[in-house]
PDB file of C-alpha atoms in Angstrom:
ATOM      1  CA  UNK V   2    -108.312  11.741 -47.704  1.00  0.00           C
ATOM      2  CA  UNK V   3    -106.551  14.758 -45.381  1.00  0.00           C
ATOM      3  CA  UNK V   4    -108.331  17.204 -44.307  1.00  0.00           C
ATOM      4  CA  UNK V   5    -106.407  19.907 -42.464  1.00  0.00           C
ATOM      5  CA  UNK V   6    -108.399  21.402 -38.861  1.00  0.00           C
ATOM      6  CA  UNK V   7    -106.708  25.205 -38.361  1.00  0.00           C
ATOM      7  CA  UNK V   8    -108.231  27.790 -35.938  1.00  0.00           C
ATOM      8  CA  UNK V   9    -108.038  30.664 -38.896  1.00  0.00           C
ATOM      9  CA  UNK V  10    -110.825  28.621 -40.290  1.00  0.00           C
ATOM     10  CA  UNK V  11    -113.110  31.074 -37.942  1.00  0.00           C
ATOM     11  CA  UNK V  12    -112.960  33.763 -40.452  1.00  0.00           C
ATOM     12  CA  UNK V  13    -113.225  31.845 -43.556  1.00  0.00           C
ATOM     13  CA  UNK V  14    -117.561  31.893 -45.330  1.00  0.00           C
ATOM     14  CA  UNK V  15    -118.155  28.327 -46.748  1.00  0.00           C
ATOM     15  CA  UNK V  16    -119.677  28.818 -49.640  1.00  0.00           C
ATOM     16  CA  UNK V  17    -123.479  27.476 -51.333  1.00  0.00           C
ATOM     17  CA  UNK V  18    -121.805  25.891 -53.700  1.00  0.00           C
ATOM     18  CA  UNK V  19    -119.111  24.242 -51.854  1.00  0.00           C
ATOM     19  CA  UNK V  20    -121.145  23.501 -49.128  1.00  0.00           C
ATOM     20  CA  UNK V  21    -123.336  21.350 -51.265  1.00  0.00           C
ATOM     21  CA  UNK V  22    -119.974  19.551 -52.818  1.00  0.00           C
ATOM     22  CA  UNK V  23    -119.408  18.232 -50.197  1.00  0.00           C
ATOM     23  CA  UNK V  24    -122.089  16.980 -48.916  1.00  0.00           C
ATOM     24  CA  UNK V  25    -121.925  15.609 -52.171  1.00  0.00           C
ATOM     25  CA  UNK V  26    -118.847  13.843 -50.975  1.00  0.00           C
ATOM     26  CA  UNK V  27    -120.429  13.510 -47.516  1.00  0.00           C
ATOM     27  CA  UNK V  28    -122.955  11.270 -49.082  1.00  0.00           C
ATOM     28  CA  UNK V  29    -120.160   8.852 -50.973  1.00  0.00           C
ATOM     29  CA  UNK V  30    -118.545   8.065 -48.468  1.00  0.00           C
ATOM     30  CA  UNK V  31    -121.298   7.580 -46.174  1.00  0.00           C
ATOM     31  CA  UNK V  32    -122.465   4.989 -48.980  1.00  0.00           C
ATOM     32  CA  UNK V  33    -119.070   3.134 -50.438  1.00  0.00           C
ATOM     33  CA  UNK V  34    -118.585   3.575 -46.199  1.00  0.00           C
ATOM     34  CA  UNK V  35    -115.137   5.186 -46.160  1.00  0.00           C
ATOM     35  CA  UNK V  36    -115.814   6.549 -42.884  1.00  0.00           C
ATOM     36  CA  UNK V  37    -112.620   7.474 -41.701  1.00  0.00           C
ATOM     37  CA  UNK V  38    -113.224  10.069 -44.563  1.00  0.00           C
ATOM     38  CA  UNK V  39    -117.182  11.193 -43.707  1.00  0.00           C
ATOM     39  CA  UNK V  40    -114.897  11.599 -39.908  1.00  0.00           C
ATOM     40  CA  UNK V  41    -111.879  13.533 -41.535  1.00  0.00           C
ATOM     41  CA  UNK V  42    -114.821  15.279 -43.873  1.00  0.00           C
ATOM     42  CA  UNK V  43    -117.296  16.568 -40.701  1.00  0.00           C
ATOM     43  CA  UNK V  44    -114.158  17.007 -38.277  1.00  0.00           C
ATOM     44  CA  UNK V  45    -113.617  20.038 -41.711  1.00  0.00           C
ATOM     45  CA  UNK V  46    -117.165  21.130 -41.626  1.00  0.00           C
ATOM     46  CA  UNK V  47    -117.986  21.909 -38.528  1.00  0.00           C
ATOM     47  CA  UNK V  48    -115.459  24.273 -37.942  1.00  0.00           C
ATOM     48  CA  UNK V  49    -116.842  26.782 -40.531  1.00  0.00           C
ATOM     49  CA  UNK V  50    -119.336  28.692 -38.013  1.00  0.00           C
ATOM     50  CA  UNK V  51    -121.199  30.520 -40.137  1.00  0.00           C
ATOM     51  CA  UNK V  52    -123.108  26.856 -41.504  1.00  0.00           C
ATOM     52  CA  UNK V  53    -126.995  27.083 -40.985  1.00  0.00           C
ATOM     53  CA  UNK V  54    -127.292  25.830 -35.995  1.00  0.00           C
ATOM     54  CA  UNK V  55    -129.912  23.471 -37.635  1.00  0.00           C
ATOM     55  CA  UNK V  56    -127.470  21.528 -40.249  1.00  0.00           C
ATOM     56  CA  UNK V  57    -124.208  21.744 -38.326  1.00  0.00           C
ATOM     57  CA  UNK V  58    -126.549  20.388 -35.578  1.00  0.00           C
ATOM     58  CA  UNK V  59    -127.002  16.840 -38.410  1.00  0.00           C
ATOM     59  CA  UNK V  60    -123.049  17.078 -38.441  1.00  0.00           C
ATOM     60  CA  UNK V  61    -122.044  16.365 -35.086  1.00  0.00           C
ATOM     61  CA  UNK V  62    -124.915  14.184 -34.380  1.00  0.00           C
ATOM     62  CA  UNK V  63    -123.536  11.962 -37.776  1.00  0.00           C
ATOM     63  CA  UNK V  64    -120.034  12.578 -36.376  1.00  0.00           C
ATOM     64  CA  UNK V  65    -120.971  10.929 -32.881  1.00  0.00           C
ATOM     65  CA  UNK V  66    -122.731   8.184 -34.183  1.00  0.00           C
ATOM     66  CA  UNK V  67    -119.163   7.480 -36.305  1.00  0.00           C
ATOM     67  CA  UNK V  68    -117.148   7.395 -33.590  1.00  0.00           C
ATOM     68  CA  UNK V  69    -119.365   5.073 -31.364  1.00  0.00           C
ATOM     69  CA  UNK V  70    -120.003   2.650 -34.075  1.00  0.00           C
ATOM     70  CA  UNK V  71    -116.766   2.222 -35.906  1.00  0.00           C
ATOM     71  CA  UNK V  72    -113.999   4.284 -32.847  1.00  0.00           C
ATOM     72  CA  UNK V  73    -111.871   2.293 -35.293  1.00  0.00           C
ATOM     73  CA  UNK V  74    -112.050   4.929 -38.370  1.00  0.00           C
ATOM     74  CA  UNK V  75    -110.017   7.061 -35.970  1.00  0.00           C
ATOM     75  CA  UNK V  76    -107.013   5.023 -36.495  1.00  0.00           C
ATOM     76  CA  UNK V  77    -107.339   6.356 -40.043  1.00  0.00           C
ATOM     77  CA  UNK V  78    -108.183  10.112 -39.918  1.00  0.00           C
ATOM     78  CA  UNK V  79    -104.261  11.832 -39.773  1.00  0.00           C
ATOM     79  CA  UNK V  80    -104.552  15.851 -39.191  1.00  0.00           C
ATOM     80  CA  UNK V  81    -102.027  17.421 -40.320  1.00  0.00           C
ATOM     81  CA  UNK V  82    -101.738  19.318 -36.445  1.00  0.00           C
ATOM     82  CA  UNK V  83    -100.482  15.695 -34.774  1.00  0.00           C
ATOM     83  CA  UNK V  84     -97.187  14.657 -34.602  1.00  0.00           C
ATOM     84  CA  UNK V  85     -96.940  11.904 -37.592  1.00  0.00           C
ATOM     85  CA  UNK V  86     -93.903   9.134 -35.329  1.00  0.00           C
ATOM     86  CA  UNK V  87     -96.121  10.246 -31.751  1.00  0.00           C
ATOM     87  CA  UNK V  88     -99.654   8.723 -34.067  1.00  0.00           C
ATOM     88  CA  UNK V  89     -96.625   6.324 -35.027  1.00  0.00           C
ATOM     89  CA  UNK V  90     -96.390   5.193 -31.994  1.00  0.00           C
ATOM     90  CA  UNK V  91     -98.975   5.270 -30.934  1.00  0.00           C
ATOM     91  CA  UNK V  92    -100.757   3.182 -33.922  1.00  0.00           C
ATOM     92  CA  UNK V  93     -98.118   0.240 -33.165  1.00  0.00           C
ATOM     93  CA  UNK V  94     -98.448  -0.116 -29.582  1.00  0.00           C
ATOM     94  CA  UNK V  95    -101.243  -0.513 -30.140  1.00  0.00           C
ATOM     95  CA  UNK V  96    -101.755  -2.814 -32.725  1.00  0.00           C
ATOM     96  CA  UNK V  97     -98.826  -4.918 -30.864  1.00  0.00           C
ATOM     97  CA  UNK V  98    -100.818  -5.755 -27.460  1.00  0.00           C
ATOM     98  CA  UNK V  99    -104.130  -7.309 -30.511  1.00  0.00           C
ATOM     99  CA  UNK V 100    -100.880  -9.396 -32.237  1.00  0.00           C
ATOM    100  CA  UNK V 101    -100.484 -12.270 -30.510  1.00  0.00           C
ATOM    101  CA  UNK V 102     -97.982 -15.390 -30.908  1.00  0.00           C
ATOM    102  CA  UNK V 103     -99.915 -17.680 -33.338  1.00  0.00           C
ATOM    103  CA  UNK V 104    -100.408 -15.054 -36.318  1.00  0.00           C
ATOM    104  CA  UNK V 105    -104.764 -14.999 -36.006  1.00  0.00           C
ATOM    105  CA  UNK V 106    -104.818 -10.953 -35.691  1.00  0.00           C
ATOM    106  CA  UNK V 107    -102.659 -10.972 -38.668  1.00  0.00           C
ATOM    107  CA  UNK V 108    -104.592 -13.836 -40.525  1.00  0.00           C
ATOM    108  CA  UNK V 109    -107.900 -11.628 -39.470  1.00  0.00           C
ATOM    109  CA  UNK V 110    -106.629  -7.975 -41.754  1.00  0.00           C
ATOM    110  CA  UNK V 111    -105.099  -9.785 -44.754  1.00  0.00           C
ATOM    111  CA  UNK V 112    -108.068 -10.980 -45.029  1.00  0.00           C
ATOM    112  CA  UNK V 113    -110.310  -8.158 -44.392  1.00  0.00           C
ATOM    113  CA  UNK V 114    -107.525  -7.443 -48.299  1.00  0.00           C
ATOM    114  CA  UNK V 115    -109.909  -9.355 -49.686  1.00  0.00           C
ATOM    115  CA  UNK V 116    -113.623  -8.946 -48.354  1.00  0.00           C
ATOM    116  CA  UNK V 117    -113.142  -6.490 -47.350  1.00  0.00           C
ATOM    117  CA  UNK V 118    -114.469  -2.330 -48.724  1.00  0.00           C
ATOM    118  CA  UNK V 119    -111.884  -0.026 -49.752  1.00  0.00           C
ATOM    119  CA  UNK V 120    -112.149   1.265 -46.160  1.00  0.00           C
ATOM    120  CA  UNK V 121    -111.889  -1.719 -44.210  1.00  0.00           C
ATOM    121  CA  UNK V 122    -108.773  -2.480 -46.621  1.00  0.00           C
ATOM    122  CA  UNK V 123    -107.228   1.028 -45.851  1.00  0.00           C
ATOM    123  CA  UNK V 124    -107.441   0.156 -41.711  1.00  0.00           C
ATOM    124  CA  UNK V 125    -105.832  -3.214 -42.455  1.00  0.00           C
ATOM    125  CA  UNK V 126    -102.770  -2.202 -44.422  1.00  0.00           C
ATOM    126  CA  UNK V 127    -102.378   0.249 -41.865  1.00  0.00           C
ATOM    127  CA  UNK V 128    -102.256  -2.307 -39.204  1.00  0.00           C
ATOM    128  CA  UNK V 129    -100.384  -4.961 -40.852  1.00  0.00           C
ATOM    129  CA  UNK V 130     -97.550  -2.215 -41.422  1.00  0.00           C
ATOM    130  CA  UNK V 131     -96.767  -2.646 -38.379  1.00  0.00           C
ATOM    131  CA  UNK V 132     -96.328  -6.454 -37.790  1.00  0.00           C
ATOM    132  CA  UNK V 133     -94.045  -8.346 -38.334  1.00  0.00           C
ATOM    133  CA  UNK V 134     -94.274 -11.761 -38.481  1.00  0.00           C
ATOM    134  CA  UNK V 135     -93.158 -13.894 -41.048  1.00  0.00           C
ATOM    135  CA  UNK V 136     -95.507 -13.931 -44.555  1.00  0.00           C
ATOM    136  CA  UNK V 137     -97.111 -11.151 -43.706  1.00  0.00           C
ATOM    137  CA  UNK V 138     -95.675  -8.671 -46.141  1.00  0.00           C
ATOM    138  CA  UNK V 139     -95.734 -11.271 -49.239  1.00  0.00           C
ATOM    139  CA  UNK V 140     -98.910 -11.642 -48.788  1.00  0.00           C
ATOM    140  CA  UNK V 141     -99.366  -8.062 -49.472  1.00  0.00           C
ATOM    141  CA  UNK V 142     -97.036  -8.300 -51.853  1.00  0.00           C
ATOM    142  CA  UNK V 143     -99.356 -11.480 -53.542  1.00  0.00           C
ATOM    143  CA  UNK V 144    -102.668  -9.979 -53.058  1.00  0.00           C
ATOM    144  CA  UNK V 145    -101.722  -6.535 -54.681  1.00  0.00           C
ATOM    145  CA  UNK V 146     -99.823  -7.232 -57.302  1.00  0.00           C
ATOM    146  CA  UNK V 147    -103.031 -10.907 -58.235  1.00  0.00           C
ATOM    147  CA  UNK V 148    -105.575  -8.022 -60.277  1.00  0.00           C
ATOM    148  CA  UNK V 149    -106.188  -4.672 -60.706  1.00  0.00           C
ATOM    149  CA  UNK V 150    -107.098  -2.792 -57.394  1.00  0.00           C
ATOM    150  CA  UNK V 151    -108.386   0.991 -56.576  1.00  0.00           C
ATOM    151  CA  UNK V 152    -105.184   3.255 -57.338  1.00  0.00           C
ATOM    152  CA  UNK V 153    -105.678   4.950 -53.835  1.00  0.00           C
ATOM    153  CA  UNK V 154    -106.063   1.020 -52.624  1.00  0.00           C
ATOM    154  CA  UNK V 155    -102.165   0.605 -54.344  1.00  0.00           C
ATOM    155  CA  UNK V 156    -100.669   2.948 -52.943  1.00  0.00           C
ATOM    156  CA  UNK V 157    -101.494   2.652 -49.559  1.00  0.00           C
ATOM    157  CA  UNK V 158     -99.752  -1.147 -50.169  1.00  0.00           C
ATOM    158  CA  UNK V 159     -96.475   0.049 -51.321  1.00  0.00           C
ATOM    159  CA  UNK V 160     -96.781   2.913 -48.461  1.00  0.00           C
ATOM    160  CA  UNK V 161     -96.896  -0.942 -45.941  1.00  0.00           C
ATOM    161  CA  UNK V 162     -94.929  -2.677 -47.493  1.00  0.00           C
ATOM    162  CA  UNK V 163     -92.574   0.133 -47.602  1.00  0.00           C
ATOM    163  CA  UNK V 164     -92.911   0.617 -43.161  1.00  0.00           C
ATOM    164  CA  UNK V 165     -92.494  -2.937 -42.545  1.00  0.00           C
ATOM    165  CA  UNK V 166     -89.319  -3.018 -44.139  1.00  0.00           C
ATOM    166  CA  UNK V 167     -89.987  -3.952 -47.989  1.00  0.00           C
ATOM    167  CA  UNK V 168     -86.771  -3.142 -50.056  1.00  0.00           C
ATOM    168  CA  UNK V 169     -87.011  -3.175 -54.153  1.00  0.00           C
ATOM    169  CA  UNK V 170     -88.898  -3.955 -57.297  1.00  0.00           C
ATOM    170  CA  UNK V 171     -92.371  -4.420 -57.483  1.00  0.00           C
ATOM    171  CA  UNK V 172     -94.235  -4.428 -60.396  1.00  0.00           C
ATOM    172  CA  UNK V 173     -98.322  -4.683 -60.249  1.00  0.00           C
ATOM    173  CA  UNK V 174    -101.367  -3.546 -62.997  1.00  0.00           C
ATOM    174  CA  UNK V 175    -102.933  -0.286 -62.637  1.00  0.00           C
ATOM    175  CA  UNK V 176    -104.414   2.287 -64.643  1.00  0.00           C
ATOM    176  CA  UNK V 177    -104.364  -0.585 -67.843  1.00  0.00           C
ATOM    177  CA  UNK V 178    -100.918  -0.498 -67.609  1.00  0.00           C
ATOM    178  CA  UNK V 179     -98.665  -2.374 -65.920  1.00  0.00           C
ATOM    179  CA  UNK V 180     -96.235  -0.600 -63.590  1.00  0.00           C
ATOM    180  CA  UNK V 181     -92.383  -1.410 -61.654  1.00  0.00           C
ATOM    181  CA  UNK V 182     -91.663   0.531 -59.122  1.00  0.00           C
ATOM    182  CA  UNK V 183     -89.593   0.635 -56.252  1.00  0.00           C
ATOM    183  CA  UNK V 184     -90.811  -0.367 -52.324  1.00  0.00           C
ATOM    184  CA  UNK V 185     -88.327   2.003 -50.648  1.00  0.00           C
ATOM    185  CA  UNK V 186     -88.699   5.265 -53.254  1.00  0.00           C
ATOM    186  CA  UNK V 187     -92.526   5.040 -51.751  1.00  0.00           C
ATOM    187  CA  UNK V 188     -93.626   8.747 -50.090  1.00  0.00           C
ATOM    188  CA  UNK V 189     -95.493   7.581 -46.300  1.00  0.00           C
ATOM    189  CA  UNK V 190     -95.859  11.737 -46.239  1.00  0.00           C
ATOM    190  CA  UNK V 191     -96.807  14.565 -48.497  1.00  0.00           C
ATOM    191  CA  UNK V 192     -93.330  15.896 -47.314  1.00  0.00           C
ATOM    192  CA  UNK V 193     -91.357  13.022 -48.933  1.00  0.00           C
ATOM    193  CA  UNK V 194     -92.696  13.337 -52.409  1.00  0.00           C
ATOM    194  CA  UNK V 195     -89.779  16.289 -54.340  1.00  0.00           C
ATOM    195  CA  UNK V 196     -89.741  19.793 -54.189  1.00  0.00           C
ATOM    196  CA  UNK V 197     -90.866  20.238 -57.603  1.00  0.00           C
ATOM    197  CA  UNK V 198     -93.795  18.511 -56.863  1.00  0.00           C
ATOM    198  CA  UNK V 199     -94.860  20.137 -53.030  1.00  0.00           C
ATOM    199  CA  UNK V 200     -94.884  23.308 -54.937  1.00  0.00           C
ATOM    200  CA  UNK V 201     -97.912  22.678 -57.671  1.00  0.00           C
ATOM    201  CA  UNK V 202     -99.892  22.322 -54.552  1.00  0.00           C
ATOM    202  CA  UNK V 203     -97.992  25.018 -52.537  1.00  0.00           C
ATOM    203  CA  UNK V 204     -98.604  27.212 -55.758  1.00  0.00           C
ATOM    204  CA  UNK V 205    -102.343  26.490 -55.846  1.00  0.00           C
ATOM    205  CA  UNK V 206    -102.372  28.248 -51.507  1.00  0.00           C
ATOM    206  CA  UNK V 207    -100.760  31.216 -53.028  1.00  0.00           C
ATOM    207  CA  UNK V 208    -102.956  32.405 -55.796  1.00  0.00           C
ATOM    208  CA  UNK V 209    -106.533  31.706 -53.972  1.00  0.00           C
ATOM    209  CA  UNK V 210    -105.187  32.766 -50.151  1.00  0.00           C
ATOM    210  CA  UNK V 211    -106.668  35.707 -50.648  1.00  0.00           C
ATOM    211  CA  UNK V 212    -110.335  35.053 -52.083  1.00  0.00           C
ATOM    212  CA  UNK V 213    -110.936  32.099 -51.712  1.00  0.00           C
ATOM    213  CA  UNK V 214    -109.332  30.758 -48.103  1.00  0.00           C
ATOM    214  CA  UNK V 215    -111.015  27.679 -48.406  1.00  0.00           C
ATOM    215  CA  UNK V 216    -109.835  26.725 -51.187  1.00  0.00           C
ATOM    216  CA  UNK V 217    -106.639  25.178 -50.657  1.00  0.00           C
ATOM    217  CA  UNK V 218    -108.251  22.366 -48.396  1.00  0.00           C
ATOM    218  CA  UNK V 219    -109.964  21.099 -50.995  1.00  0.00           C
ATOM    219  CA  UNK V 220    -107.106  21.454 -53.290  1.00  0.00           C
ATOM    220  CA  UNK V 221    -104.566  19.674 -51.127  1.00  0.00           C
ATOM    221  CA  UNK V 222    -107.030  16.787 -50.511  1.00  0.00           C
ATOM    222  CA  UNK V 223    -107.410  16.133 -54.544  1.00  0.00           C
ATOM    223  CA  UNK V 224    -103.930  17.120 -55.231  1.00  0.00           C
ATOM    224  CA  UNK V 225    -102.497  14.256 -52.425  1.00  0.00           C
ATOM    225  CA  UNK V 226    -104.743  11.291 -54.370  1.00  0.00           C
ATOM    226  CA  UNK V 227    -103.641  12.618 -57.435  1.00  0.00           C
ATOM    227  CA  UNK V 228    -100.438  11.764 -56.958  1.00  0.00           C
ATOM    228  CA  UNK V 229    -101.651   7.789 -55.428  1.00  0.00           C
ATOM    229  CA  UNK V 230    -103.659   7.773 -58.967  1.00  0.00           C
ATOM    230  CA  UNK V 231    -100.493   8.683 -60.503  1.00  0.00           C
ATOM    231  CA  UNK V 232     -97.876   7.239 -59.118  1.00  0.00           C
ATOM    232  CA  UNK V 233     -95.602   4.987 -60.781  1.00  0.00           C
ATOM    233  CA  UNK V 234     -96.961   5.532 -64.121  1.00  0.00           C
ATOM    234  CA  UNK V 235     -96.077   7.693 -67.026  1.00  0.00           C
ATOM    235  CA  UNK V 236     -97.705  10.805 -66.311  1.00  0.00           C
ATOM    236  CA  UNK V 237     -95.553  10.531 -62.535  1.00  0.00           C
ATOM    237  CA  UNK V 238     -92.829  10.483 -64.158  1.00  0.00           C
ATOM    238  CA  UNK V 239     -93.419  13.461 -66.122  1.00  0.00           C
ATOM    239  CA  UNK V 240     -94.936  15.495 -63.422  1.00  0.00           C
ATOM    240  CA  UNK V 241     -90.797  14.668 -61.463  1.00  0.00           C
ATOM    241  CA  UNK V 242     -88.803  15.420 -64.333  1.00  0.00           C
ATOM    242  CA  UNK V 243     -90.991  18.993 -64.648  1.00  0.00           C
ATOM    243  CA  UNK V 244     -89.363  21.666 -65.141  1.00  0.00           C
ATOM    244  CA  UNK V 245     -90.004  25.273 -63.052  1.00  0.00           C
ATOM    245  CA  UNK V 246     -92.650  26.430 -65.560  1.00  0.00           C
ATOM    246  CA  UNK V 247     -94.609  23.162 -64.805  1.00  0.00           C
ATOM    247  CA  UNK V 248     -95.230  24.431 -61.116  1.00  0.00           C
ATOM    248  CA  UNK V 249     -98.090  27.389 -62.748  1.00  0.00           C
ATOM    249  CA  UNK V 250     -98.997  25.463 -65.430  1.00  0.00           C
ATOM    250  CA  UNK V 251    -100.532  21.538 -63.135  1.00  0.00           C
ATOM    251  CA  UNK V 252    -101.114  24.337 -60.292  1.00  0.00           C
ATOM    252  CA  UNK V 253    -103.390  26.321 -62.520  1.00  0.00           C
ATOM    253  CA  UNK V 254    -104.492  22.881 -64.546  1.00  0.00           C
ATOM    254  CA  UNK V 255    -105.446  21.572 -60.758  1.00  0.00           C
ATOM    255  CA  UNK V 256    -107.774  25.161 -59.447  1.00  0.00           C
ATOM    256  CA  UNK V 257    -109.053  25.398 -62.641  1.00  0.00           C
ATOM    257  CA  UNK V 258    -110.724  22.133 -62.916  1.00  0.00           C
ATOM    258  CA  UNK V 259    -110.953  22.244 -58.560  1.00  0.00           C
ATOM    259  CA  UNK V 260    -113.491  25.815 -59.410  1.00  0.00           C
ATOM    260  CA  UNK V 261    -115.690  24.557 -61.976  1.00  0.00           C
ATOM    261  CA  UNK V 262    -116.640  21.885 -59.720  1.00  0.00           C
ATOM    262  CA  UNK V 263    -117.052  23.238 -56.287  1.00  0.00           C
ATOM    263  CA  UNK V 264    -118.284  27.306 -57.358  1.00  0.00           C
ATOM    264  CA  UNK V 265    -120.345  25.825 -61.607  1.00  0.00           C
ATOM    265  CA  UNK V 266    -117.820  28.080 -63.646  1.00  0.00           C
ATOM    266  CA  UNK V 267    -114.556  29.356 -64.191  1.00  0.00           C
ATOM    267  CA  UNK V 268    -112.627  32.446 -66.029  1.00  0.00           C
ATOM    268  CA  UNK V 269    -110.404  30.746 -67.329  1.00  0.00           C
ATOM    269  CA  UNK V 270    -108.338  33.577 -68.801  1.00  0.00           C
ATOM    270  CA  UNK V 271    -108.504  35.546 -65.932  1.00  0.00           C
ATOM    271  CA  UNK V 272    -106.684  32.472 -63.619  1.00  0.00           C
ATOM    272  CA  UNK V 273    -104.407  31.852 -66.558  1.00  0.00           C
ATOM    273  CA  UNK V 274    -103.041  35.697 -65.966  1.00  0.00           C
ATOM    274  CA  UNK V 275    -102.759  34.759 -62.730  1.00  0.00           C
ATOM    275  CA  UNK V 276    -100.718  31.568 -62.653  1.00  0.00           C
ATOM    276  CA  UNK V 277     -98.599  34.039 -65.949  1.00  0.00           C
ATOM    277  CA  UNK V 278     -99.325  31.339 -68.347  1.00  0.00           C
ATOM    278  CA  UNK V 279     -98.415  32.550 -71.615  1.00  0.00           C
ATOM    279  CA  UNK V 280     -99.036  31.746 -74.631  1.00  0.00           C
ATOM    280  CA  UNK V 281     -95.959  29.431 -75.201  1.00  0.00           C
ATOM    281  CA  UNK V 282     -97.515  27.718 -72.045  1.00  0.00           C
ATOM    282  CA  UNK V 283    -100.826  27.071 -72.720  1.00  0.00           C
ATOM    283  CA  UNK V 284     -99.990  23.572 -74.854  1.00  0.00           C
ATOM    284  CA  UNK V 285     -98.708  21.638 -71.980  1.00  0.00           C
ATOM    285  CA  UNK V 286    -101.350  23.333 -70.244  1.00  0.00           C
ATOM    286  CA  UNK V 287    -103.847  21.908 -71.945  1.00  0.00           C
ATOM    287  CA  UNK V 288    -102.645  18.436 -71.487  1.00  0.00           C
ATOM    288  CA  UNK V 289    -102.495  18.758 -68.063  1.00  0.00           C
ATOM    289  CA  UNK V 290    -105.993  19.969 -67.577  1.00  0.00           C
ATOM    290  CA  UNK V 291    -106.707  17.025 -69.709  1.00  0.00           C
ATOM    291  CA  UNK V 292    -105.103  14.480 -67.106  1.00  0.00           C
ATOM    292  CA  UNK V 293    -106.429  16.024 -64.193  1.00  0.00           C
ATOM    293  CA  UNK V 294    -110.421  15.690 -65.514  1.00  0.00           C
ATOM    294  CA  UNK V 295    -109.342  12.679 -66.682  1.00  0.00           C
ATOM    295  CA  UNK V 296    -108.449  11.807 -63.191  1.00  0.00           C
ATOM    296  CA  UNK V 297    -111.459  14.064 -61.811  1.00  0.00           C
ATOM    297  CA  UNK V 298    -113.668  11.936 -64.237  1.00  0.00           C
ATOM    298  CA  UNK V 299    -112.934   8.583 -63.188  1.00  0.00           C
ATOM    299  CA  UNK V 300    -112.885   8.614 -59.334  1.00  0.00           C
ATOM    300  CA  UNK V 301    -115.267  11.876 -58.049  1.00  0.00           C
ATOM    301  CA  UNK V 302    -118.010  11.659 -61.012  1.00  0.00           C
ATOM    302  CA  UNK V 303    -120.254  14.553 -61.195  1.00  0.00           C
ATOM    303  CA  UNK V 304    -123.956  13.171 -59.085  1.00  0.00           C
ATOM    304  CA  UNK V 305    -125.902  15.276 -61.986  1.00  0.00           C
TER     305      UNK V 305
END
């Protein structure tokens, strides 16, 4: 999960329905021990000046508690305004200080892959990516190919393998099928994805920046989670090969689903008109909408 911090948010209002959804997400993160995601979400929410002071005090206390109890979660936080290279260098230095010749630290991280929570597995992979020891990357490959895992953690494993310097194809089970990907092609950050795919989320920002300026923050987070879910599958292949008109199709389909989830309703005809979706594009739009609905229901179920 990536939450963007931005001083301009001081002029925004956190709508009640949106606040409720974010609180449900926060609860889910805490229940599944995804503490770095919880920290990022709390940091994002505390930027809104219109939040009830008592609630803001609770959020601040929870954030401080997470910082104290789970300081390692800060290494998984990647705020967009920081220099990624500088952050990577700091993490590399931290790992080198922890790593010993006997391989104890690497073994601890590898064991965490098998026994840890999703959050712990993410932290383990992000640290393993900077360990230069014989056999570590092979163990990560074996773990990835062993059995189906959450798409988010599979994508993290591919990123770690790429950072370790691994090359070539790897096959592993994902979303009910066997997929084959080239490790060195794995995007390490949002900017590494093809321009057409990046344009899809930019389009959401263009449409929503006036009427719903806080909407794009959640849209970007969801889009990155969806790309991890789709990566290596036929869905991702279709996104890569998409023609120019598909930018509006996918952007509007994502916008419609998130608007309904956040605000409880969506004026579909008005939304399609805003994105310039004409009759000849509506079949393609329905297919994109169905794919996104399947993703959202599978990984962000409705708590009601």
